[in-house]
Amino acid sequence: MPQKHESQMEKRPLKTNNDIVLNDHLSQEFEEVLKDQFYFRDNLTHTYYQIKIVLNRFIDKGSNAAIKLFYKIKGLINGVDSASYENINNEIEMTYLSDNVIEINDGYLINEIIDYNDEQLNLAASRGYNINEFDKKYPNVKTYVYFPTRLEELLNNEKENRLLCRENYLRQLNNNISYSYLKINGIKDHQEYYFKSDGHWNAKGAYQGYKDIIEMINNDFDLDQVKEIEEEYIYEYEFKGNISSQIGMIGDSDHIVDYKLKDLGEYDYYADNNKTNLNDVKNEYKLNGNNTVYSDYDLYFGANYFLRIFDFKQEDKPNLLIFSDSFVNTNMSWIASHFNKTVIIDLRSKPEDFNLDYYINEYDIDAALILMKYSNMYFNGNLYIPLD
Amino acid sequence: MEFNSLFFILIFMPLFIGLMFFIKNNQTRNIIILISSIFFYSLGDFKHLLVLLLIFLITYLFSFRVKNNKKLYILYLIIIVSILSYFKYGSYLINNLKDYFKTLDFIKIIMPLGISFYTFTSISYVSDIYYEKYEYEKNPLNILTYLSFFPVVISGPLIRYDDFKKYLIQKNINIDNISNGFRRFIIGLAKKVIIANQLNIITTVIINNNVKMSFILALYGIIAFGIQMYYDFSGYSDMAIGVGKMIGFKINENFNDPYFSSSIREFWQRWHISLGTWLKDYIYIPLGGNRKGLFRKGLNTLIVFMISGLWHGTTLNYLLWGLINGLFIACSHWTSNYKKIKELLKINEDSKIWKAFKIIRTSTIVFLLWAFVFKCTNNDEMINLFKALTFNGARFSLSYIKSLDVLYLFIYLLIGFIFLFPSIHKLFKKLNKNIYDICLLCLLIISIFFIVSGSYSAFIYFNF
């Protein structure tokens, strides 16, 4: 049997004969290898999801029609206009394609809608408290928080709970800390700022985020004005992102677009202390031909290093520290172009001996920005800033 | 190793059947069965093979002198039941006692796969010798083959040694038997992989995931679990019977359309038949059966079902489950005025409506007991289910049910439900043989398709 090493569809390494070790779980390991290396595996799983999604769509259409009929009959009996029900769901059409993937208007995919529970609300508050403690510990560092809002955060099974996690988070922050967020007022904004089948923002969303962040920081520091887009170019025409990979790569593809900003300036870039070229990093997986286990988003916008440093050599400008996840990959160079040095820390891969004081002092940090997807911002208990 | 694994279907079974077919010497075939059984069993966990060998050793040694020797027979029963209890209930006891005795923390007991089956097989063999039904077997390899026989070692059906031995002496392995056995195997595989495994997604999400359960959702979960139980267990039995047939062994049927039973008593005559007859022959009859009056008959039934409950699971709710089942049957023995009530209500026993009512009544009791005892893993799940069934659960919300991603699986529930009806089976058997075989081939391909696609696991790298 030919040995495949990665699954393009699942973005994960596949089990091969080399993974079989003589132990108590031998039959289980052997079975996993057989399944992973099975002929036409990708086609089979893709078909499985297609069947599932056809069934889900069928059920969705059937149940929606039944509900509409129910309200129509109810309206006729009670003498009420049945349109009142339809208005509720007028804007967003939702079809569950799996337990955590929902298809909304025009084939856009979002993840499951959060039905906040006490544990999540407490976690969000605790994360906010951590940021406040950071701000208190470093009084000379001005702290900012930016929320790249996604539609999932706005929707909720219980409407009154909308944005409750964010509110709980913000309630912990003192007045010194500034915050801003990507304004999503409905489906159209989401479609404009996000990929069809990926959890990350697209170039337009990232640019809007960049603008919001610079405008927010500009209230306290004398930064250059937001830079305009000079050129727009398409990296990829058939991009299917990480949400569609959860359902066997079902769903529409869209383009990956990137922007080149006017007068970005010259800079040095270090990824995990190695001096390199950002464009090289962006393309490293493609160049190495080793891209299968990474998402296309990573492929074009760079992998997730623990430490990235931009040095724009603008001594008169402040130094910035960013705590972020992969959301910053798209616009980090744009943000960094307004500062002297920008240190970006991804707490997901922090080393055990991580010492925050070192980075604050070594790079003479003036401002700190927290920028993460909502799930990492509120619910990831591993991403507290270590302050001891 | 499981029957529904790719390794078994694509490698182990073809190799094994191929060897059995081409080697004509009966002794060599028996050795192949023994080696394959040991290999099959030890692939699960090699250490557990030692327990199987221990049971074999005890069985073999006691069988020589147990005939008419009550003391030795009791000693044997104490030893074998102690071993079974140690592995089956030891872990449960330790979990409950370790708060009081910290030293117990270090003891970890893992129940060997199939121990309940091969200890019962051993008991049946030694008991039959004690009761002089047949002579003991001198050849230890035959006993080891009997206890470890891979088609039935994990989940039955339970076989008696006198039935088994005749196939050790002579096996009829030919193309007809192989193809018929393979047909039966495919049916079992499809039952397990296409229906039971899909329904397991429904029942796990609804009953085990602490969802906001409404009455409708609870009903969906309970019906799905009832059907899952049947397809899971009968599917496994079909596969065992099929593999047995391929190598010339006739393994007795274990299910006979149990969900069409009109009473709990009838249900237990049609569900897991081999266990039912085992309990009757080795517990109910030695206790006196129905020979000692109506009260003892009921009491014996209660005892048998309590033992059956404990055999099925380790926790107290299994004991309670056995007790409830036993009570239903014992009450049917004890209530003599029932016929008078029916006459009073002018119920026509032969009417189709009454028969349908009895079937639905029996299935309702069985399904409810399955869900509460076999699916609920803790008190919270039981309470959640109970609340929903008594209309004290969550409000019905279609959008919420959609968000659980179990509605599309209704199709499998429907297919499972339709194929419960014996008339559908008869309809299929009336098909032209070639068309029937094409249908089975499609079933095999679909089953493999389900097994492979079930391993899909997208790397969710954005949430860490």
PDB file of N, CA and C in Angstrom, chain B residues 311-344:
ATOM      1  N   TRP B 311     -24.526  -9.509  35.755  1.00  0.00           N
ATOM      2  CA  TRP B 311     -23.662  -9.994  34.666  1.00  0.00           C
ATOM      3  C   TRP B 311     -23.505  -8.915  33.589  1.00  0.00           C
ATOM      4  N   HIS B 312     -24.601  -8.182  33.342  1.00  0.00           N
ATOM      5  CA  HIS B 312     -24.556  -7.164  32.296  1.00  0.00           C
ATOM      6  C   HIS B 312     -23.699  -5.953  32.679  1.00  0.00           C
ATOM      7  N   GLY B 313     -23.716  -5.604  33.950  1.00  0.00           N
ATOM      8  CA  GLY B 313     -22.966  -4.398  34.331  1.00  0.00           C
ATOM      9  C   GLY B 313     -22.560  -4.427  35.780  1.00  0.00           C
ATOM     10  N   THR B 314     -21.690  -3.486  36.138  1.00  0.00           N
ATOM     11  CA  THR B 314     -21.094  -3.556  37.474  1.00  0.00           C
ATOM     12  C   THR B 314     -21.827  -2.712  38.514  1.00  0.00           C
ATOM     13  N   THR B 315     -22.604  -1.750  38.064  1.00  0.00           N
ATOM     14  CA  THR B 315     -23.181  -0.816  39.037  1.00  0.00           C
ATOM     15  C   THR B 315     -24.543  -1.295  39.543  1.00  0.00           C
ATOM     16  N   LEU B 316     -25.019  -0.621  40.591  1.00  0.00           N
ATOM     17  CA  LEU B 316     -26.267  -1.043  41.221  1.00  0.00           C
ATOM     18  C   LEU B 316     -27.463  -0.907  40.288  1.00  0.00           C
ATOM     19  N   ASN B 317     -27.384   0.043  39.362  1.00  0.00           N
ATOM     20  CA  ASN B 317     -28.547   0.210  38.482  1.00  0.00           C
ATOM     21  C   ASN B 317     -28.769  -1.006  37.574  1.00  0.00           C
ATOM     22  N   TYR B 318     -27.704  -1.755  37.316  1.00  0.00           N
ATOM     23  CA  TYR B 318     -27.878  -2.983  36.536  1.00  0.00           C
ATOM     24  C   TYR B 318     -28.629  -4.036  37.370  1.00  0.00           C
ATOM     25  N   LEU B 319     -28.312  -4.041  38.666  1.00  0.00           N
ATOM     26  CA  LEU B 319     -29.007  -4.960  39.572  1.00  0.00           C
ATOM     27  C   LEU B 319     -30.490  -4.598  39.600  1.00  0.00           C
ATOM     28  N   LEU B 320     -30.740  -3.296  39.686  1.00  0.00           N
ATOM     29  CA  LEU B 320     -32.117  -2.793  39.707  1.00  0.00           C
ATOM     30  C   LEU B 320     -32.826  -3.133  38.393  1.00  0.00           C
ATOM     31  N   TRP B 321     -32.093  -3.000  37.317  1.00  0.00           N
ATOM     32  CA  TRP B 321     -32.638  -3.311  35.991  1.00  0.00           C
ATOM     33  C   TRP B 321     -33.056  -4.789  35.931  1.00  0.00           C
ATOM     34  N   GLY B 322     -32.183  -5.653  36.446  1.00  0.00           N
ATOM     35  CA  GLY B 322     -32.493  -7.081  36.476  1.00  0.00           C
ATOM     36  C   GLY B 322     -33.714  -7.337  37.344  1.00  0.00           C
ATOM     37  N   LEU B 323     -33.747  -6.637  38.479  1.00  0.00           N
ATOM     38  CA  LEU B 323     -34.854  -6.796  39.419  1.00  0.00           C
ATOM     39  C   LEU B 323     -36.180  -6.374  38.772  1.00  0.00           C
ATOM     40  N   ILE B 324     -36.169  -5.255  38.070  1.00  0.00           N
ATOM     41  CA  ILE B 324     -37.406  -4.780  37.429  1.00  0.00           C
ATOM     42  C   ILE B 324     -37.878  -5.781  36.378  1.00  0.00           C
ATOM     43  N   ASN B 325     -36.920  -6.237  35.553  1.00  0.00           N
ATOM     44  CA  ASN B 325     -37.280  -7.231  34.539  1.00  0.00           C
ATOM     45  C   ASN B 325     -37.838  -8.492  35.197  1.00  0.00           C
ATOM     46  N   GLY B 326     -37.149  -8.915  36.261  1.00  0.00           N
ATOM     47  CA  GLY B 326     -37.591 -10.110  36.986  1.00  0.00           C
ATOM     48  C   GLY B 326     -38.974  -9.907  37.578  1.00  0.00           C
ATOM     49  N   LEU B 327     -39.210  -8.711  38.128  1.00  0.00           N
ATOM     50  CA  LEU B 327     -40.518  -8.417  38.735  1.00  0.00           C
ATOM     51  C   LEU B 327     -41.639  -8.487  37.707  1.00  0.00           C
ATOM     52  N   PHE B 328     -41.378  -7.951  36.527  1.00  0.00           N
ATOM     53  CA  PHE B 328     -42.399  -7.999  35.473  1.00  0.00           C
ATOM     54  C   PHE B 328     -42.792  -9.448  35.185  1.00  0.00           C
ATOM     55  N   ILE B 329     -41.776 -10.309  35.098  1.00  0.00           N
ATOM     56  CA  ILE B 329     -42.056 -11.705  34.759  1.00  0.00           C
ATOM     57  C   ILE B 329     -42.673 -12.436  35.954  1.00  0.00           C
ATOM     58  N   ALA B 330     -42.098 -12.179  37.153  1.00  0.00           N
ATOM     59  CA  ALA B 330     -42.642 -12.824  38.353  1.00  0.00           C
ATOM     60  C   ALA B 330     -44.106 -12.427  38.557  1.00  0.00           C
ATOM     61  N   CYS B 331     -44.392 -11.153  38.343  1.00  0.00           N
ATOM     62  CA  CYS B 331     -45.777 -10.682  38.506  1.00  0.00           C
ATOM     63  C   CYS B 331     -46.705 -11.383  37.524  1.00  0.00           C
ATOM     64  N   SER B 332     -46.190 -11.614  36.315  1.00  0.00           N
ATOM     65  CA  SER B 332     -47.035 -12.310  35.332  1.00  0.00           C
ATOM     66  C   SER B 332     -47.324 -13.738  35.791  1.00  0.00           C
ATOM     67  N   HIS B 333     -46.376 -14.328  36.594  1.00  0.00           N
ATOM     68  CA  HIS B 333     -46.662 -15.648  37.165  1.00  0.00           C
ATOM     69  C   HIS B 333     -47.699 -15.540  38.277  1.00  0.00           C
ATOM     70  N   TRP B 334     -47.548 -14.481  39.068  1.00  0.00           N
ATOM     71  CA  TRP B 334     -48.338 -14.374  40.300  1.00  0.00           C
ATOM     72  C   TRP B 334     -49.769 -13.861  40.076  1.00  0.00           C
ATOM     73  N   THR B 335     -49.958 -13.042  39.029  1.00  0.00           N
ATOM     74  CA  THR B 335     -51.291 -12.441  38.860  1.00  0.00           C
ATOM     75  C   THR B 335     -52.216 -13.411  38.121  1.00  0.00           C
ATOM     76  N   SER B 336     -53.071 -14.027  38.906  1.00  0.00           N
ATOM     77  CA  SER B 336     -53.960 -15.019  38.291  1.00  0.00           C
ATOM     78  C   SER B 336     -55.269 -14.369  37.830  1.00  0.00           C
ATOM     79  N   ASN B 337     -55.575 -13.147  38.350  1.00  0.00           N
ATOM     80  CA  ASN B 337     -56.857 -12.525  38.018  1.00  0.00           C
ATOM     81  C   ASN B 337     -56.808 -11.725  36.726  1.00  0.00           C
ATOM     82  N   TYR B 338     -55.640 -11.716  36.118  1.00  0.00           N
ATOM     83  CA  TYR B 338     -55.453 -10.896  34.919  1.00  0.00           C
ATOM     84  C   TYR B 338     -56.466 -11.239  33.824  1.00  0.00           C
ATOM     85  N   LYS B 339     -56.714 -12.534  33.689  1.00  0.00           N
ATOM     86  CA  LYS B 339     -57.641 -12.972  32.641  1.00  0.00           C
ATOM     87  C   LYS B 339     -59.049 -12.441  32.910  1.00  0.00           C
ATOM     88  N   LYS B 340     -59.392 -12.415  34.194  1.00  0.00           N
ATOM     89  CA  LYS B 340     -60.729 -11.929  34.563  1.00  0.00           C
ATOM     90  C   LYS B 340     -60.875 -10.441  34.215  1.00  0.00           C
ATOM     91  N   ILE B 341     -59.805  -9.699  34.474  1.00  0.00           N
ATOM     92  CA  ILE B 341     -59.842  -8.256  34.156  1.00  0.00           C
ATOM     93  C   ILE B 341     -60.062  -8.064  32.655  1.00  0.00           C
ATOM     94  N   LYS B 342     -59.363  -8.895  31.875  1.00  0.00           N
ATOM     95  CA  LYS B 342     -59.493  -8.779  30.412  1.00  0.00           C
ATOM     96  C   LYS B 342     -60.917  -9.109  29.956  1.00  0.00           C
ATOM     97  N   GLU B 343     -61.479 -10.110  30.635  1.00  0.00           N
ATOM     98  CA  GLU B 343     -62.872 -10.456  30.298  1.00  0.00           C
ATOM     99  C   GLU B 343     -63.808  -9.308  30.656  1.00  0.00           C
ATOM    100  N   LEU B 344     -63.508  -8.696  31.809  1.00  0.00           N
ATOM    101  CA  LEU B 344     -64.320  -7.568  32.274  1.00  0.00           C
ATOM    102  C   LEU B 344     -64.242  -6.398  31.301  1.00  0.00           C
TER     103      LEU B 344
END
